[in-house]
Coordinates of C-alpha atoms in Angstrom, one line a residue:
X1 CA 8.4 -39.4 84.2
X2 CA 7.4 -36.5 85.7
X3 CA 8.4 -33.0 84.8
X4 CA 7.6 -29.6 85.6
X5 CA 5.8 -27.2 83.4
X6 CA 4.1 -23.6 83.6
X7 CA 0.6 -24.1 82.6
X8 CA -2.8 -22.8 82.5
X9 CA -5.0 -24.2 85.4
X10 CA -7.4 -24.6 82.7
X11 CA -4.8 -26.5 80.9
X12 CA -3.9 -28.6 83.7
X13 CA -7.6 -30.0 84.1
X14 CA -8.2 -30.8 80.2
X15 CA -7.0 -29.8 76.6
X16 CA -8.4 -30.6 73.9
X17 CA -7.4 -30.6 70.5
X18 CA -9.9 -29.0 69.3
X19 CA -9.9 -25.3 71.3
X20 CA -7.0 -23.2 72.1
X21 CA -6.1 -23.4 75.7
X22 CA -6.8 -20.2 77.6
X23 CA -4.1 -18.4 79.8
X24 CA -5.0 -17.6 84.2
X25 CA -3.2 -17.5 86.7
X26 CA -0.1 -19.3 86.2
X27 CA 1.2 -22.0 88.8
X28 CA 4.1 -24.7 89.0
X29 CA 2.7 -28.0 89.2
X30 CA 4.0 -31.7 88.9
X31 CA 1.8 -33.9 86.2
X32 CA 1.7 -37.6 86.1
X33 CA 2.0 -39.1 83.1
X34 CA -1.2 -41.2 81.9
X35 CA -1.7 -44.5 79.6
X36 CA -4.6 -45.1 78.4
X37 CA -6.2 -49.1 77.2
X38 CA -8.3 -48.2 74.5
X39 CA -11.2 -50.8 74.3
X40 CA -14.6 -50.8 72.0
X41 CA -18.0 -50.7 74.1
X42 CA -20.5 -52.4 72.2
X43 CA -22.4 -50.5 69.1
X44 CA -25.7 -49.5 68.9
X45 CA -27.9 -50.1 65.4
X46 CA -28.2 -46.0 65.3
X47 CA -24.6 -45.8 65.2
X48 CA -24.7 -47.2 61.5
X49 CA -24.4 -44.2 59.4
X50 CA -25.2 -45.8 55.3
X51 CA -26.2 -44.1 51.9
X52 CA -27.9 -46.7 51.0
X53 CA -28.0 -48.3 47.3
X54 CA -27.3 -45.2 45.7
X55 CA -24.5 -43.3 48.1
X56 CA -20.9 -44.8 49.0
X57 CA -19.7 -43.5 52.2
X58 CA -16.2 -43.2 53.3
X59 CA -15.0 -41.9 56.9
X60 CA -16.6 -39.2 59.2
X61 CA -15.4 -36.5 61.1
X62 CA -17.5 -35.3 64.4
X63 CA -17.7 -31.8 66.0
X64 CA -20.1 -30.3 68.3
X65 CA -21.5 -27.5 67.8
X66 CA -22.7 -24.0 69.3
X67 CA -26.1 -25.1 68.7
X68 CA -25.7 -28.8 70.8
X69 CA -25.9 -31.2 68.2
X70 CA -23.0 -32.9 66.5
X71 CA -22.1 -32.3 62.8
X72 CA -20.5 -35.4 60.8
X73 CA -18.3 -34.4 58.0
X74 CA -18.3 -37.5 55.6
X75 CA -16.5 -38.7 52.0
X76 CA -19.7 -39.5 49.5
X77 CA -19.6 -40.6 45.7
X78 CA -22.8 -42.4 43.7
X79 CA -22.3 -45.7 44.2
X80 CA -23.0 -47.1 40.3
X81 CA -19.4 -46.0 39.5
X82 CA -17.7 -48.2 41.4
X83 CA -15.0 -47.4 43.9
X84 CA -14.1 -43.9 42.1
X85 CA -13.8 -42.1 45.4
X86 CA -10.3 -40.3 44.1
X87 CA -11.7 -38.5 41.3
X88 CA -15.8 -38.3 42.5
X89 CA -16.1 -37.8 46.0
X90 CA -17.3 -34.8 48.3
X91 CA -17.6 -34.2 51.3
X92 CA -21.1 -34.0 52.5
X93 CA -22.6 -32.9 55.9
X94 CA -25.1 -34.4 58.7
X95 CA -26.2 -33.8 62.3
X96 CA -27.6 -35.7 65.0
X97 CA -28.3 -34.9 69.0
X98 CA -26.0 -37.9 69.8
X99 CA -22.4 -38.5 69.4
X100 CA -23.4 -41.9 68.7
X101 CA -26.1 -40.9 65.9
X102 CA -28.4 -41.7 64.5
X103 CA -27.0 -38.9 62.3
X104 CA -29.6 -37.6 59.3
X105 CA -27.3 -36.0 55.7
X106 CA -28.4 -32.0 55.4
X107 CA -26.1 -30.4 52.8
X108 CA -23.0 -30.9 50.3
X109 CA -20.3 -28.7 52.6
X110 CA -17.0 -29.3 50.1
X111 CA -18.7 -29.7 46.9
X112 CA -15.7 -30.1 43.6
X113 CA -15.1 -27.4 42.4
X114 CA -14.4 -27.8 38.5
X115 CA -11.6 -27.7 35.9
X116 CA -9.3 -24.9 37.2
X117 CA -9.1 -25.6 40.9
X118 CA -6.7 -27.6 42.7
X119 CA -9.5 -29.5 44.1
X120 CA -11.9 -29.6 41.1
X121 CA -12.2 -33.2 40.8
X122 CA -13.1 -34.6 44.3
X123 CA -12.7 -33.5 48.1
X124 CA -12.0 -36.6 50.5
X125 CA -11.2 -37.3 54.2
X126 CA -12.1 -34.5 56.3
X127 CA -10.9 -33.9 59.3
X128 CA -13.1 -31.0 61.3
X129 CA -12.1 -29.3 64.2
X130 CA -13.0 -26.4 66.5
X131 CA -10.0 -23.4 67.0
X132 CA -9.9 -20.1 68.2
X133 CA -13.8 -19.5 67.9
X134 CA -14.2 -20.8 64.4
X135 CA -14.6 -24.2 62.5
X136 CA -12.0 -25.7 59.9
X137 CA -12.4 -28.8 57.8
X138 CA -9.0 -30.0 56.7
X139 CA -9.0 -32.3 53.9
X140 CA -7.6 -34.0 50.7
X141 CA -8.7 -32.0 47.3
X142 CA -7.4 -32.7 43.5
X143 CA -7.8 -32.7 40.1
X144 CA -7.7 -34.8 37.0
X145 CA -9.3 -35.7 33.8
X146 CA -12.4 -37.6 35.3
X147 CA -12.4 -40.4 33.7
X148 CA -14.4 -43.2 35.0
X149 CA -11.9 -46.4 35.6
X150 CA -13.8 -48.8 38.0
X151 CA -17.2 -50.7 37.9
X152 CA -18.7 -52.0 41.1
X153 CA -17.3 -55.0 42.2
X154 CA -14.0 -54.1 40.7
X155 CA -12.1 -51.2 41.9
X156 CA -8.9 -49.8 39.7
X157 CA -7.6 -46.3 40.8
X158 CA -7.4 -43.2 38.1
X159 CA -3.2 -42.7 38.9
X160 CA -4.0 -39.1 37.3
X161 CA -6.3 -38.2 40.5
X162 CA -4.5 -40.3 43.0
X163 CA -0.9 -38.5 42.4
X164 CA -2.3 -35.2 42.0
X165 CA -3.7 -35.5 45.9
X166 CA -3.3 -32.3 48.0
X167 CA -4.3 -31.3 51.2
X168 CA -6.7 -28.1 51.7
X169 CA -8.7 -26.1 54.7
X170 CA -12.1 -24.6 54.8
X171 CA -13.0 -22.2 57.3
X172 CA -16.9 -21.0 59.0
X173 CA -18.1 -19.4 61.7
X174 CA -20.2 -22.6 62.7
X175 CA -20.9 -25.9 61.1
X176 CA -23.6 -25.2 59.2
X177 CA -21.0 -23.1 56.9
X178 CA -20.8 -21.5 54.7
X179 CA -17.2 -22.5 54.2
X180 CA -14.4 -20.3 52.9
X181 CA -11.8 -22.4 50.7
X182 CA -8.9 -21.3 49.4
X183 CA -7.2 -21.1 45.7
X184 CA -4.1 -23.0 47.0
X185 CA -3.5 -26.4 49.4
X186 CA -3.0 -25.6 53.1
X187 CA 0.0 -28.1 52.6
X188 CA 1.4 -28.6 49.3
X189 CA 4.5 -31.0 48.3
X190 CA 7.9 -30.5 48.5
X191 CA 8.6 -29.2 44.4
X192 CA 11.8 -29.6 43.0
X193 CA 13.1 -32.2 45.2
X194 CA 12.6 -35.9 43.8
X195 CA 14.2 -36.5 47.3
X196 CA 11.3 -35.6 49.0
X197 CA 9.3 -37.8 51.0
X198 CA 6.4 -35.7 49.6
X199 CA 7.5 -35.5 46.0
X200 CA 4.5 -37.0 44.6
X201 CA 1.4 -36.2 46.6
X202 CA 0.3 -35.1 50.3
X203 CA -2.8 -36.5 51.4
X204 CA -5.3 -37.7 54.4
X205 CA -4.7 -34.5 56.9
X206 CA -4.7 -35.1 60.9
X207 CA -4.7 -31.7 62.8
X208 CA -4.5 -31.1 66.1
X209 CA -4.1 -27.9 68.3
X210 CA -1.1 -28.0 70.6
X211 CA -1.0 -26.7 74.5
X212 CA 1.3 -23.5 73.1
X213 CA -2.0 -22.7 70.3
X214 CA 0.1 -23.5 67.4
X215 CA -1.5 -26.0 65.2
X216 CA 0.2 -30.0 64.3
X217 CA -0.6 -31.4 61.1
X218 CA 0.4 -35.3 60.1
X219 CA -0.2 -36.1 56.5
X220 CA 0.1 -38.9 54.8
X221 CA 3.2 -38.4 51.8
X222 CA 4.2 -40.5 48.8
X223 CA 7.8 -39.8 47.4
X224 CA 9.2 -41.1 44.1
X225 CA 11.9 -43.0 45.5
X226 CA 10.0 -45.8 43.3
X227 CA 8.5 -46.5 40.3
X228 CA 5.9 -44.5 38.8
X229 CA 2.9 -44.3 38.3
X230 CA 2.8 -46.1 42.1
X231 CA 5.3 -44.4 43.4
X232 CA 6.6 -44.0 47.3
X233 CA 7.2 -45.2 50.1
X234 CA 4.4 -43.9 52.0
X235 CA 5.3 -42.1 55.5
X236 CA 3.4 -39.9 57.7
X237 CA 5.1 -36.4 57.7
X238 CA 4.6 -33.7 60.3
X239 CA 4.2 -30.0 60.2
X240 CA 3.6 -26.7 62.3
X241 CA 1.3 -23.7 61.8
X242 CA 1.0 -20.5 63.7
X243 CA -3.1 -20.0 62.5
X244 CA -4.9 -22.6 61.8
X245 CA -4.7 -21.6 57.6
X246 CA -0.9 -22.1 57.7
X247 CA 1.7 -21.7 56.5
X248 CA 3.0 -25.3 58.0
X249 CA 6.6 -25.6 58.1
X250 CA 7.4 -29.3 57.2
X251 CA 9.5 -31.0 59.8
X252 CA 12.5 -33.4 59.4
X253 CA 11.3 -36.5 62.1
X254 CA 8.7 -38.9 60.0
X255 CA 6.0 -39.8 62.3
X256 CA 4.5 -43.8 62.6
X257 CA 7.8 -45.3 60.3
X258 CA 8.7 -48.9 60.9
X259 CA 12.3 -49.0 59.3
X260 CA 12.3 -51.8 56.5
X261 CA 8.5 -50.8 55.6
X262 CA 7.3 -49.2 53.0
X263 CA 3.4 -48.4 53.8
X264 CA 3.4 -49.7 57.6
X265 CA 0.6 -47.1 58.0
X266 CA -2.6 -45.1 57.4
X267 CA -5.3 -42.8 58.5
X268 CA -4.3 -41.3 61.9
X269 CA -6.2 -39.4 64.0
X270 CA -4.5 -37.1 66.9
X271 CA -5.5 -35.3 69.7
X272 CA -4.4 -34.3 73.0
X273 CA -5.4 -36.1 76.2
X274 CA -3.7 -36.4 80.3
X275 CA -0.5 -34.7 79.4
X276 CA 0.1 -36.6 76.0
X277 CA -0.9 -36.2 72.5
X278 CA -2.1 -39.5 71.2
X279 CA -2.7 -41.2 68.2
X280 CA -5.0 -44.0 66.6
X281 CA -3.6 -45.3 63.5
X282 CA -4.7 -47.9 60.9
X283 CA -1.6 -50.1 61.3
X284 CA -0.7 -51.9 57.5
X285 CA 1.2 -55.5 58.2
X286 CA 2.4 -57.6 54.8
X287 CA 1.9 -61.3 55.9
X288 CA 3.2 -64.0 53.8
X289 CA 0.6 -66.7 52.4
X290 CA 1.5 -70.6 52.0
X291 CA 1.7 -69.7 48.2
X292 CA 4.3 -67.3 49.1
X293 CA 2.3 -64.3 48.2
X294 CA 1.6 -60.8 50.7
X295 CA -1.1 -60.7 52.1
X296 CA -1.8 -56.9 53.9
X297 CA -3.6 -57.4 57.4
X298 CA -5.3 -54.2 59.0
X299 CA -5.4 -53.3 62.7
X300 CA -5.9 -50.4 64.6
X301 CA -3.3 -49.7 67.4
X302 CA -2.6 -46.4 69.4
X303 CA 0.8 -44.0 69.4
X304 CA 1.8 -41.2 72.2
X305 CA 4.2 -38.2 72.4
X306 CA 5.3 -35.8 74.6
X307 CA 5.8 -33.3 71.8
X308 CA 3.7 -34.2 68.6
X309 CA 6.9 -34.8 66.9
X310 CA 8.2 -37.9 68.5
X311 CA 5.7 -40.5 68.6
X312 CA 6.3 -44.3 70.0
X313 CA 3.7 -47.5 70.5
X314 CA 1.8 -46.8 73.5
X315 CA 2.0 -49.3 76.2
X316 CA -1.5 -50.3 75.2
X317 CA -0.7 -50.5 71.8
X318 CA -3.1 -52.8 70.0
X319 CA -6.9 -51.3 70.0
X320 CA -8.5 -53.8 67.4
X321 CA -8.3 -56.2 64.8
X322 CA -11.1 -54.7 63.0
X323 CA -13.9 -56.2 65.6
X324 CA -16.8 -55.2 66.3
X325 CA -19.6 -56.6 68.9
X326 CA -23.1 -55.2 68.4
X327 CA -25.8 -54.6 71.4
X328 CA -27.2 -58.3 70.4
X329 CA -24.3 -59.4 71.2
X330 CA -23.2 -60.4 67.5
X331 CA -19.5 -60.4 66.9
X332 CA -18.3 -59.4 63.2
X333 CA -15.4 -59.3 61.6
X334 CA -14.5 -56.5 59.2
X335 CA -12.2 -56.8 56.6
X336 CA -12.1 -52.6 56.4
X337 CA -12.3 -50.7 59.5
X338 CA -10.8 -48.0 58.5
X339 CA -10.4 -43.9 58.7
X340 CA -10.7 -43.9 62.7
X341 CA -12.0 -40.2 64.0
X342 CA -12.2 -39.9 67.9
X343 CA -14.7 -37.5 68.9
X344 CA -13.6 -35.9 72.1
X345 CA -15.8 -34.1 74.5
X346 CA -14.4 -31.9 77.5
X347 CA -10.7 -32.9 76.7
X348 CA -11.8 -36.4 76.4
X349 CA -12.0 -39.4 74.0
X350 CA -15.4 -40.6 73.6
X351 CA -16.1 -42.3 71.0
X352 CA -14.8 -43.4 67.5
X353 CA -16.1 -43.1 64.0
X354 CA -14.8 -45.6 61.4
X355 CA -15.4 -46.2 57.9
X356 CA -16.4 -49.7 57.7
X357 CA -18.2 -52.3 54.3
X358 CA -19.7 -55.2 53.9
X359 CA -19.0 -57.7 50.3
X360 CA -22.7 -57.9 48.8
X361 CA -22.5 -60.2 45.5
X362 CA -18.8 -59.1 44.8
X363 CA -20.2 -55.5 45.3
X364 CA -18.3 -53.4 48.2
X365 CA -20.7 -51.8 50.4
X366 CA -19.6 -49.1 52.5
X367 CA -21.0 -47.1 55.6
X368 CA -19.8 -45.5 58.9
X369 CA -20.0 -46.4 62.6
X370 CA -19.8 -44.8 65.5
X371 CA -18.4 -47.0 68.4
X372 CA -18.2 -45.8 71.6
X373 CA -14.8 -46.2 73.9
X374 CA -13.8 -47.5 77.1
X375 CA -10.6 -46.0 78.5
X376 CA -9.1 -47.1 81.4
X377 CA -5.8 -44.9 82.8
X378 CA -3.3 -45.7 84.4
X379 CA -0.1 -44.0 85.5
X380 CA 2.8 -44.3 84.0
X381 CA 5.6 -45.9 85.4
X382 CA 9.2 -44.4 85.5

């Protein structure tokens, strides 16, 4: 529908969520709503970003920097521990001159910090963005006792690290750092309140700048409305910032539920595109198998709202079934295409990195792509 708004004429032409709109002149102006089909373009062999046989790699985060080149922020852990990415990850830092790569590791940008720290055991999942001039890295940080649980080929989760999960921010002046962290989460859970939907643990940050400067934050959230050491449901909550470091005042509206589920989600990323903030999310469906067990089926699908609080299915609401066609022409099939990242260039999506693996004799072998996006828009109907 169509409503009226005073807004920037910068604003008007594109925001994105990654630089605080500026104010000029102000005018009243009617803005059609858009909806945007999300579709893969084919990938390109450079756009496979792997550590090799040594290095597991986990999700990466793209921003461009003052010097032109792109800067992915990526989840690393040595890969002869096994899937141990809650209690041995950090997040590590590379560049190319492409969005698409080839991208080339240069430093260790959220090393763990040791016993003492919040996030002295592992930093996962970052999220980078550019506001107000300077660079933040959101991401998940915690603590534990270290202790080694998987072996490759069969992954079992330290409980310790996983429910101690917490989400923190690092500041620099550019991507190359150095980043400032700080001695307490950005976003913390709800204490003293068994009630909460973030009792337990707050995790998997997705930040986006909004068109009044104020900053959204959606984070995954595990209660301990069920048993332990699992614990849950897992929901998507939402909260609001003034700066960029917080504080973030935890809203009531979950964002992404499906009433009747308890983990229908994962892994959004937001950002702000034609009049809407949008969403891809990693959707999480339970099928049932002829032998009457669950089965969980991943897909990728896209969310909108007016207001980043409010979010609904877009009309183009399925993106991908975790597909994939390569420049050859191949066609694959992931089992895991996970942690999507859109990088967005003059207020525009562009392209989307994913963490995706491969099964190598029972051995999970994990790496990132970069796949770039058709969108086609279209205008909303009242």
């Amino acid at each position: 529908m169509k409503y009226l708004a005073t807004l920037a004429i910068a604003l008007l032409v594109f925001v994105s969520c990654g630089e605080k709109p500026k104010k000029t002149i102000e005018k009243e102006t009617t803005q059609k709503e858009v909806d945007l089909k999300i579709e893969f373009g084919k990938v390109a062999q450079k756009s496979v970003f792997s550590g090799g046989d040594e290095i597991s790699i986990w999700g990466g985060s793209v921003v461009k920097g003052e010097d032109n080149l792109y800067h992915m922020f990526y989840s690393r852990w040595p890969k002869n521990i096994g899937w141990e990415w809650v209690n041995y990850s950090e997040v590590a830092h590379a560049v190319s001159k492409d969005p698409l790569g080839p991208y080339k590791h240069v430093d260790i940008a959220l090393k763990e910090r040791g016993e003492g720290f919040w996030d002295g055991s592992a930093t996962h999942n970052p999220t980078v963005h550019k506001m107000n001039g300077k660079y933040y890295i959101y991401y998940m940080g915690n603590f534990g006792d270290k202790k080694i649980v998987s072996v490759p080929g069969k992954a079992k989760i330290n409980w310790m690290h996983r429910n101690n999960q917490r989400i923190g921010v690092a500041v620099a002046d550019n991507p190359n750092g150095p980043w400032k962290r700080f001695d307490k989460p950005v976003l913390d859970i709800t204490y003293n309140n068994d009630d909460a939907s973030d009792a337990l643990m707050t995790s998997n940050p997705s930040v986006c700048q909004m068109t009044d400067g104020k900053v959204l934050l959606i984070y995954k959230a595990v209660g301990k409305k069920f048993p332990m050491p699992n614990g849950g449901p897992v929901v998507h909550m939402v909260a609001i910032a003034e700066s960029p470091t917080g504080p973030f005042v935890k809203q009531k509206k979950l964002a992404f539920e499906i009433k009747g589920e308890r983990f229908p989600a994962e892994d959004p990323y937001i950002w702000y595109q034609d009049g809407k903030y949008r969403a891809i999310v990693k959707r999480i469906k339970h099928e049932k198998q002829a032998n009457g067990k669950e089965k969980r089926m991943f897909s990728l699908v896209q969310y909108d709202s007016k207001d980043g609080l409010d979010w609904k299915p877009s009309k183009y609401h399925e993106i991908s079934e975790r597909i994939v066609t390569w420049e050859n022409g191949r066609v694959q099939q992931f089992k895991h295409l996970e942690r999507p990242q859109v990088i967005v260039e003059n207020g525009e999506a562009i392209a989307l990195t994913c963490a995706a693996d491969t099964i190598v004799n029972k051995v999970r072998n994990s790496f990132n792509i970069q796949i770039p996006l058709k969108i086609t828009k279209e205008n909303a109907k009242k």
